[in-house]
Tab-separated table of C-alpha atoms in Angstrom:
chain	number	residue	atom	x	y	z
A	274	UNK	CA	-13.420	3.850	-0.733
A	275	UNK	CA	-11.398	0.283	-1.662
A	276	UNK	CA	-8.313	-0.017	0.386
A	277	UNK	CA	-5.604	-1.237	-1.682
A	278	UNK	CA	-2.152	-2.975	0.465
A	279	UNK	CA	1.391	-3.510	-0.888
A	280	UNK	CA	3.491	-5.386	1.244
A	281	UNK	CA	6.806	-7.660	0.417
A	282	UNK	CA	7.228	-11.086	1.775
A	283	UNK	CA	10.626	-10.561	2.791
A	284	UNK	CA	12.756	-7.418	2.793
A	285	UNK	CA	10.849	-4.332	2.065
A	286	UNK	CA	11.970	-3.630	-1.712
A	287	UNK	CA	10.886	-0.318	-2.322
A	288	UNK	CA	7.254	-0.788	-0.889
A	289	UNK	CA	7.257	2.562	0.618
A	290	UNK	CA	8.212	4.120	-2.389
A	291	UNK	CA	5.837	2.393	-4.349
A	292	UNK	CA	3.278	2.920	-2.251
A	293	UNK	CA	3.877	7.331	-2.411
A	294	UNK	CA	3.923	6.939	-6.241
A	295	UNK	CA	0.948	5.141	-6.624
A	296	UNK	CA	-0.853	7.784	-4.667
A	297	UNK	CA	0.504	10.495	-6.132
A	298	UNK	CA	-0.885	9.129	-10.124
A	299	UNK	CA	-4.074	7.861	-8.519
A	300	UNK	CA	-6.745	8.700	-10.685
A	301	UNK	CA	-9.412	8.868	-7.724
A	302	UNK	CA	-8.925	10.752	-4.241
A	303	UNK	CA	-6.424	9.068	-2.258
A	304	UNK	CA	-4.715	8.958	1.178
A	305	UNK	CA	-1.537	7.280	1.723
A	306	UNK	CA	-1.787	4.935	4.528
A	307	UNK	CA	2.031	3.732	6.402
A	308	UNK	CA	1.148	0.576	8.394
A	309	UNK	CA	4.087	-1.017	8.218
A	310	UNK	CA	4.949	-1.970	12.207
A	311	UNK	CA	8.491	-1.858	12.167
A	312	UNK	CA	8.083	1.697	11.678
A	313	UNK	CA	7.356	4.254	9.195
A	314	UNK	CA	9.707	7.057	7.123
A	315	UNK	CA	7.537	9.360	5.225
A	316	UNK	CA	8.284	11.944	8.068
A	317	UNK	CA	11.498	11.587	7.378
A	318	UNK	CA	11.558	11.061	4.026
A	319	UNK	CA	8.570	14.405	3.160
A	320	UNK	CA	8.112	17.669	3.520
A	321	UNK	CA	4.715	18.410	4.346
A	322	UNK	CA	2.372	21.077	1.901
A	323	UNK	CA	4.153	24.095	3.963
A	324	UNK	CA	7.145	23.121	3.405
A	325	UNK	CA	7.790	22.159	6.979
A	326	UNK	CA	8.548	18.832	8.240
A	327	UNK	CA	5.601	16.232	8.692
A	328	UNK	CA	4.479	16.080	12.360
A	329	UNK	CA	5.905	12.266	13.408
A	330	UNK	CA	3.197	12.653	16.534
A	331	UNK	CA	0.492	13.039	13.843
A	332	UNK	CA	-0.799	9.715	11.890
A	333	UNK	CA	-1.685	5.997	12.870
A	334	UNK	CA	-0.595	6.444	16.273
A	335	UNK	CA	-2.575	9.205	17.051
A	336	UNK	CA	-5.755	8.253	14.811
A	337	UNK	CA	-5.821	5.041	17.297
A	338	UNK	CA	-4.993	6.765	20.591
A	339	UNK	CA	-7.979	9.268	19.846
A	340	UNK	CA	-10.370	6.648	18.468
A	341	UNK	CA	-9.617	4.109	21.213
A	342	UNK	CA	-13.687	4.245	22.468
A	343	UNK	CA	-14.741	5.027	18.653
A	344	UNK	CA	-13.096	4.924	15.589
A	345	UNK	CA	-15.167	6.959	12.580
A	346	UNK	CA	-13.970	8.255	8.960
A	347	UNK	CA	-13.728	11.669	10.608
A	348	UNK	CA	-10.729	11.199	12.422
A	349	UNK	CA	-8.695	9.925	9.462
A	350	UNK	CA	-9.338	14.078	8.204
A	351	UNK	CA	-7.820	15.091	11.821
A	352	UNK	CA	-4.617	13.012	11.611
A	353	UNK	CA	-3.657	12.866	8.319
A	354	UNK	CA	-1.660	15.501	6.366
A	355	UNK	CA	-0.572	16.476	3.353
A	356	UNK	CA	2.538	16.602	1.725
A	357	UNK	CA	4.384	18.761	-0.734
A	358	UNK	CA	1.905	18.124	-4.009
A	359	UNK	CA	-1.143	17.757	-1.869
A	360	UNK	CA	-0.960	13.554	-1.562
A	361	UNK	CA	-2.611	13.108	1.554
A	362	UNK	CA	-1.042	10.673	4.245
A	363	UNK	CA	-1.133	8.918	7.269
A	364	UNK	CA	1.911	8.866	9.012
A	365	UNK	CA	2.705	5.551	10.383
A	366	UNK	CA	4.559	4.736	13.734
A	367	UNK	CA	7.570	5.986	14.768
A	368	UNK	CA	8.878	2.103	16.458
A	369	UNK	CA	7.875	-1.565	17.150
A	370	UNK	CA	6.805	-0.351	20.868
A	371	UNK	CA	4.267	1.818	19.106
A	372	UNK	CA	3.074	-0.501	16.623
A	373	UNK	CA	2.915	-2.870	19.452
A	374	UNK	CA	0.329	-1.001	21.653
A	375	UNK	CA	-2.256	-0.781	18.530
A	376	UNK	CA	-4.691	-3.730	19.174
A	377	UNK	CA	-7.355	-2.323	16.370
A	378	UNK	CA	-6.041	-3.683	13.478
A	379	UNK	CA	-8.647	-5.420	12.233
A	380	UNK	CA	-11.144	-1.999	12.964
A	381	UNK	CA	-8.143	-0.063	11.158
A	382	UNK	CA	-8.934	-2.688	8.002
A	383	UNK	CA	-12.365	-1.851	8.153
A	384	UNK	CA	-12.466	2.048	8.568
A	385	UNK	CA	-9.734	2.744	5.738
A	386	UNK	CA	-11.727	0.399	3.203
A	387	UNK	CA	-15.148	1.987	3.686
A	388	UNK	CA	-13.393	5.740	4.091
A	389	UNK	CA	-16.184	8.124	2.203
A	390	UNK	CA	-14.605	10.039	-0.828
A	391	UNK	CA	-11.317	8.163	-0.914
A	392	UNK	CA	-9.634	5.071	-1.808
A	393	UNK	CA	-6.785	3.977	0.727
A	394	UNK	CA	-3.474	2.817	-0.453
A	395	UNK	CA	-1.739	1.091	2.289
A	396	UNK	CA	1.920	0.210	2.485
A	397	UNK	CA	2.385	-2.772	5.175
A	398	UNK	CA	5.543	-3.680	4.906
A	399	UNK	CA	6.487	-7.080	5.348
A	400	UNK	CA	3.917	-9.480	5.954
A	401	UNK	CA	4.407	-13.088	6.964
A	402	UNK	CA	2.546	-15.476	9.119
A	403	UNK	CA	0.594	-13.592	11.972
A	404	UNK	CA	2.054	-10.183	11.249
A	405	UNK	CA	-0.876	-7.908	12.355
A	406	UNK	CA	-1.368	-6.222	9.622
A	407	UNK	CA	-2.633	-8.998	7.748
A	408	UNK	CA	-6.118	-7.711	9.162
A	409	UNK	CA	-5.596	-5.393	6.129
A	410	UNK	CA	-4.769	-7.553	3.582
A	411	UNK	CA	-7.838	-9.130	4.462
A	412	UNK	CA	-10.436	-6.007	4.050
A	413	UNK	CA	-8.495	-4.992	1.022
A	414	UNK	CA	-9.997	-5.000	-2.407
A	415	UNK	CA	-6.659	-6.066	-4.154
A	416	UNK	CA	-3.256	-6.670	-2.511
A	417	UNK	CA	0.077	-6.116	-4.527
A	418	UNK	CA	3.293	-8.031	-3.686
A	419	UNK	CA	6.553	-6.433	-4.383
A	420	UNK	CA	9.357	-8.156	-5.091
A	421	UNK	CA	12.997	-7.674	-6.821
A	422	UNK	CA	14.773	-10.186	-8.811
A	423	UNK	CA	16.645	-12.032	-6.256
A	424	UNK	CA	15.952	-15.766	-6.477
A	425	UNK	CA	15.792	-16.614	-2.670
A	426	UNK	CA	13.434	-13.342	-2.657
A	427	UNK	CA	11.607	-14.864	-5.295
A	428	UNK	CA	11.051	-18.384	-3.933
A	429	UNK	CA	9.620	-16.399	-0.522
A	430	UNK	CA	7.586	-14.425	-2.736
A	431	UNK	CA	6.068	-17.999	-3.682
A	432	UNK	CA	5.307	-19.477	-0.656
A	433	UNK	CA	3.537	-15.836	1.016
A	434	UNK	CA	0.973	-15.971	-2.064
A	435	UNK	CA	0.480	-19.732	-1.068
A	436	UNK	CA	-0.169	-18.977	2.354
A	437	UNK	CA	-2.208	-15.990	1.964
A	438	UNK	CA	-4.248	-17.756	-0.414
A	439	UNK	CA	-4.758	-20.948	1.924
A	440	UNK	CA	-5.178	-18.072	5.309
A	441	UNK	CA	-7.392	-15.721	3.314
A	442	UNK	CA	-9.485	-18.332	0.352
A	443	UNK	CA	-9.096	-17.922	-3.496
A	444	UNK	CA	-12.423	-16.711	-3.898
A	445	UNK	CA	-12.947	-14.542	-0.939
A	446	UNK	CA	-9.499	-13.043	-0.529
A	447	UNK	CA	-8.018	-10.123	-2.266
A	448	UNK	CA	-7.552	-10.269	-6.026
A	449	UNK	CA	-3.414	-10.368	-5.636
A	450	UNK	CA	-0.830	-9.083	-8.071
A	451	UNK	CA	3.138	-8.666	-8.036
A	452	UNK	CA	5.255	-5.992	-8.551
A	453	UNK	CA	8.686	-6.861	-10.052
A	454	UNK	CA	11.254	-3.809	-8.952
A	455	UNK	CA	13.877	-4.256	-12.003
A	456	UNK	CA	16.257	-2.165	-14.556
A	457	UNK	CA	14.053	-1.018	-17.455
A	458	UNK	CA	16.284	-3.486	-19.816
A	459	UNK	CA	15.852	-6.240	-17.728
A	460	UNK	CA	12.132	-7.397	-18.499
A	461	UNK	CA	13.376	-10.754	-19.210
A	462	UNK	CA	14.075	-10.804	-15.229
A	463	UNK	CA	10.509	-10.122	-15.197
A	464	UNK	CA	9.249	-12.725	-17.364
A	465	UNK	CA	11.089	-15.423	-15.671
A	466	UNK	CA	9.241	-13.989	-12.171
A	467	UNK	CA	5.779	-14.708	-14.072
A	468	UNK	CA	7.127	-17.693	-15.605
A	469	UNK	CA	8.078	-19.305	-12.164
A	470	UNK	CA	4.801	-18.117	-10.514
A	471	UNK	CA	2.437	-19.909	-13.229
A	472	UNK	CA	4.540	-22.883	-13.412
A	473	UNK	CA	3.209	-23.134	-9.014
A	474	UNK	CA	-0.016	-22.826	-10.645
A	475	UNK	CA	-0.302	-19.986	-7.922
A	476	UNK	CA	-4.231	-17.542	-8.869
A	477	UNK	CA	-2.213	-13.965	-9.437
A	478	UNK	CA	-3.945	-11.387	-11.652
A	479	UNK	CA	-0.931	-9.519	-13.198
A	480	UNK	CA	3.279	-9.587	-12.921
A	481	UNK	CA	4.192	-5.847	-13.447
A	482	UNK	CA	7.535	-4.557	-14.218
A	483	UNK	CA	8.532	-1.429	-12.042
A	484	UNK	CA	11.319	0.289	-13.208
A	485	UNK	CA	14.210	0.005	-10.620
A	486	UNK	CA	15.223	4.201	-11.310
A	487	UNK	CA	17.253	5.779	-8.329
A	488	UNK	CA	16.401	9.156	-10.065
A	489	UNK	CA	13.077	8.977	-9.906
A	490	UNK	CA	12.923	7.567	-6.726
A	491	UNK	CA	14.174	10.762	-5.612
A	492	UNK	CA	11.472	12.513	-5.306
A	493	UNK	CA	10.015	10.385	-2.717
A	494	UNK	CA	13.170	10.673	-0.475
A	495	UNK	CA	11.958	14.722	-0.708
A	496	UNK	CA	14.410	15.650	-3.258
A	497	UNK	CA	11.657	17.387	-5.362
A	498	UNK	CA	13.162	18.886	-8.311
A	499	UNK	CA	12.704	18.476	-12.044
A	500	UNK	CA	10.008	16.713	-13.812
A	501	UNK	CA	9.083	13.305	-12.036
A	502	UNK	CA	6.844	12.848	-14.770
A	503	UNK	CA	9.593	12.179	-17.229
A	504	UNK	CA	11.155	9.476	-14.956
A	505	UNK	CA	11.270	6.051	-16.140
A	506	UNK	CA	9.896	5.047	-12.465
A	507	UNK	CA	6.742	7.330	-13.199
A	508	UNK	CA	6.505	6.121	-16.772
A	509	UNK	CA	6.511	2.325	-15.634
A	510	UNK	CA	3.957	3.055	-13.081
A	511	UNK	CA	1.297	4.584	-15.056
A	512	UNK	CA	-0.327	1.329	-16.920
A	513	UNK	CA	0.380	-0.457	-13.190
A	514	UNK	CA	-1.982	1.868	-11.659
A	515	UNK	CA	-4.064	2.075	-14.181
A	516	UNK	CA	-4.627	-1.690	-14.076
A	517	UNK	CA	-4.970	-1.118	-10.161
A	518	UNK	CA	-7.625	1.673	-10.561
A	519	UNK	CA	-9.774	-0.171	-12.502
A	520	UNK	CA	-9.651	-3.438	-10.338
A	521	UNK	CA	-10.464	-1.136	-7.313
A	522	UNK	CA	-13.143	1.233	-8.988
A	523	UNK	CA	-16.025	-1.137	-7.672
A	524	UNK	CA	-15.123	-0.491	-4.257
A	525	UNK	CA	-14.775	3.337	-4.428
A	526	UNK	CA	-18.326	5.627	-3.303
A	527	UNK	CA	-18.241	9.178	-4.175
A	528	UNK	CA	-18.632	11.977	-0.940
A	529	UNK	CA	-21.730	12.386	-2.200
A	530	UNK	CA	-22.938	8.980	-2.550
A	531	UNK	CA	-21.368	8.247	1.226
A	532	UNK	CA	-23.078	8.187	4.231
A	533	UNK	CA	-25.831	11.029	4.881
A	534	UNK	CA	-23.569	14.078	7.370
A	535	UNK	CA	-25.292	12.760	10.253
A	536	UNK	CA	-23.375	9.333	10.073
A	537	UNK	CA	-20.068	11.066	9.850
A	538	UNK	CA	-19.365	10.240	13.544
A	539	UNK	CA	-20.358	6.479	13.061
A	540	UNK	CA	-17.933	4.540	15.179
A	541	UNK	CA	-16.582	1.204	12.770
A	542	UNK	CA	-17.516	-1.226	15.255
A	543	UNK	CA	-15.120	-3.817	16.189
């Protein structure tokens, strides 16, 4: 029941892909949520449970389409699916014009981070100044920031925890983090990433090194095969979403502790 976001503040460094792995080692139930407006890819990237190709015509789009009188936790069951391992998802949009046409972002924040029986792991995408996804950032329980090693990507990385901070309040806001996409041997990259952050005296929980590993990456672009679990990408994720778990776990209500049955069909008002 906590919605977690991971967004980039310029470029989308592997957000996506982040975003499907940390789902797939969550240690509570989870649904996979693509809300990035440019457009999603897990269609394209995932098979679905059957084998089959995700339905592109099933996921955000439709979720807001059918709950445009009355969104409820219900309808996240009817439009989301599952892929190939059982990671449940919602599909994002297919374009811009799509994303475009969604004015319930700020409902959408509400319903996936009070969702009965799961926790919501959202991938956003780029986020900047007005983007409307920062509704989500906002209802989020912790926000992650990914980033790779590039200096000028870096230096933006900066200046979008500064103005989150300032939009959202140190206190009130998210608890934020940073991802660090980098070669395994290059955690001195990583330390100079934390280095530069405290020196801005900028309030971020953690720096975590992701391992930058094309291999295991592959199995989120739908090339299942092998053992992901002997990646270096899996390996380097595991104390990351550990850390995340256990920042979230306040925020997550079991089924049974949820809402009484009758409630299921309670709209998230606006």
């Amino acid at each position: 029941m906590a919605l977690l976001t991971l967004a980039s503040a310029k470029g989308s460094p592997g957000v996506t892909t982040a975003a499907m792995l940390f789902g797939a080692l969550w240690p509570r139930p989870s649904v996979v949520l693509e809300a990035d407006p440019s457009g999603g890819d897990i269609a394209l990237r995932m098979p679905a449970a059957d084998g089959a190709a995700l339905d592109s015509q099933m996921g955000l789009s439709s979720l807001v389409a059918a709950g445009r009188k009355s969104l409820y936790p219900a309808l996240v069951d009817v439009h989301a699916q599952r892929l190939v391992g059982g990671q449940k998802v919602m599909v994002g949009v297919a374009t811009p014009e799509q994303a475009r046409g969604i004015t319930q972002w700020d409902t959408l924040g509400r319903l996936f981070a009070e969702l009965p029986g799961h926790d919501t792991i959202a991938d956003l995408g780029r986020v900047g100044a007005g983007t409307p996804q920062n509704s989500l950032v906002e209802a989020s329980a912790a926000c992650v920031l990914v980033v790779d090693t590039l200096p000028s990507n870096v230096v933006h990385l900066r200046e979008r925890i500064r103005r989150l901070q300032e939009t959202f309040g140190r206190m009130s806001g998210p608890a934020l983090s940073v991802v660090v996409v980098a070669p395994p041997k290059r955690s001195r990259a990583v330390r100079e990433v934390r280095e530069a952050l405290e020196k801005s005296e900028l309030d971020v929980g953690a720096v975590h090194h992701l391992a930058y590993d094309p291999a295991g990456a592959a199995f989120f672009l739908g090339q299942i095969t092998g053992n992901p679990g002997r990646t270096q990408l899996v390996r380097s994720a595991q104390p990351i979403v550990e850390d995340l778990a256990r920042q979230t776990e306040s925020s997550f209500v079991a089924p049974e502790a949820a809402s009484p049955a009758g409630d299921a069909e309670q709209e998230v008002t606006s």
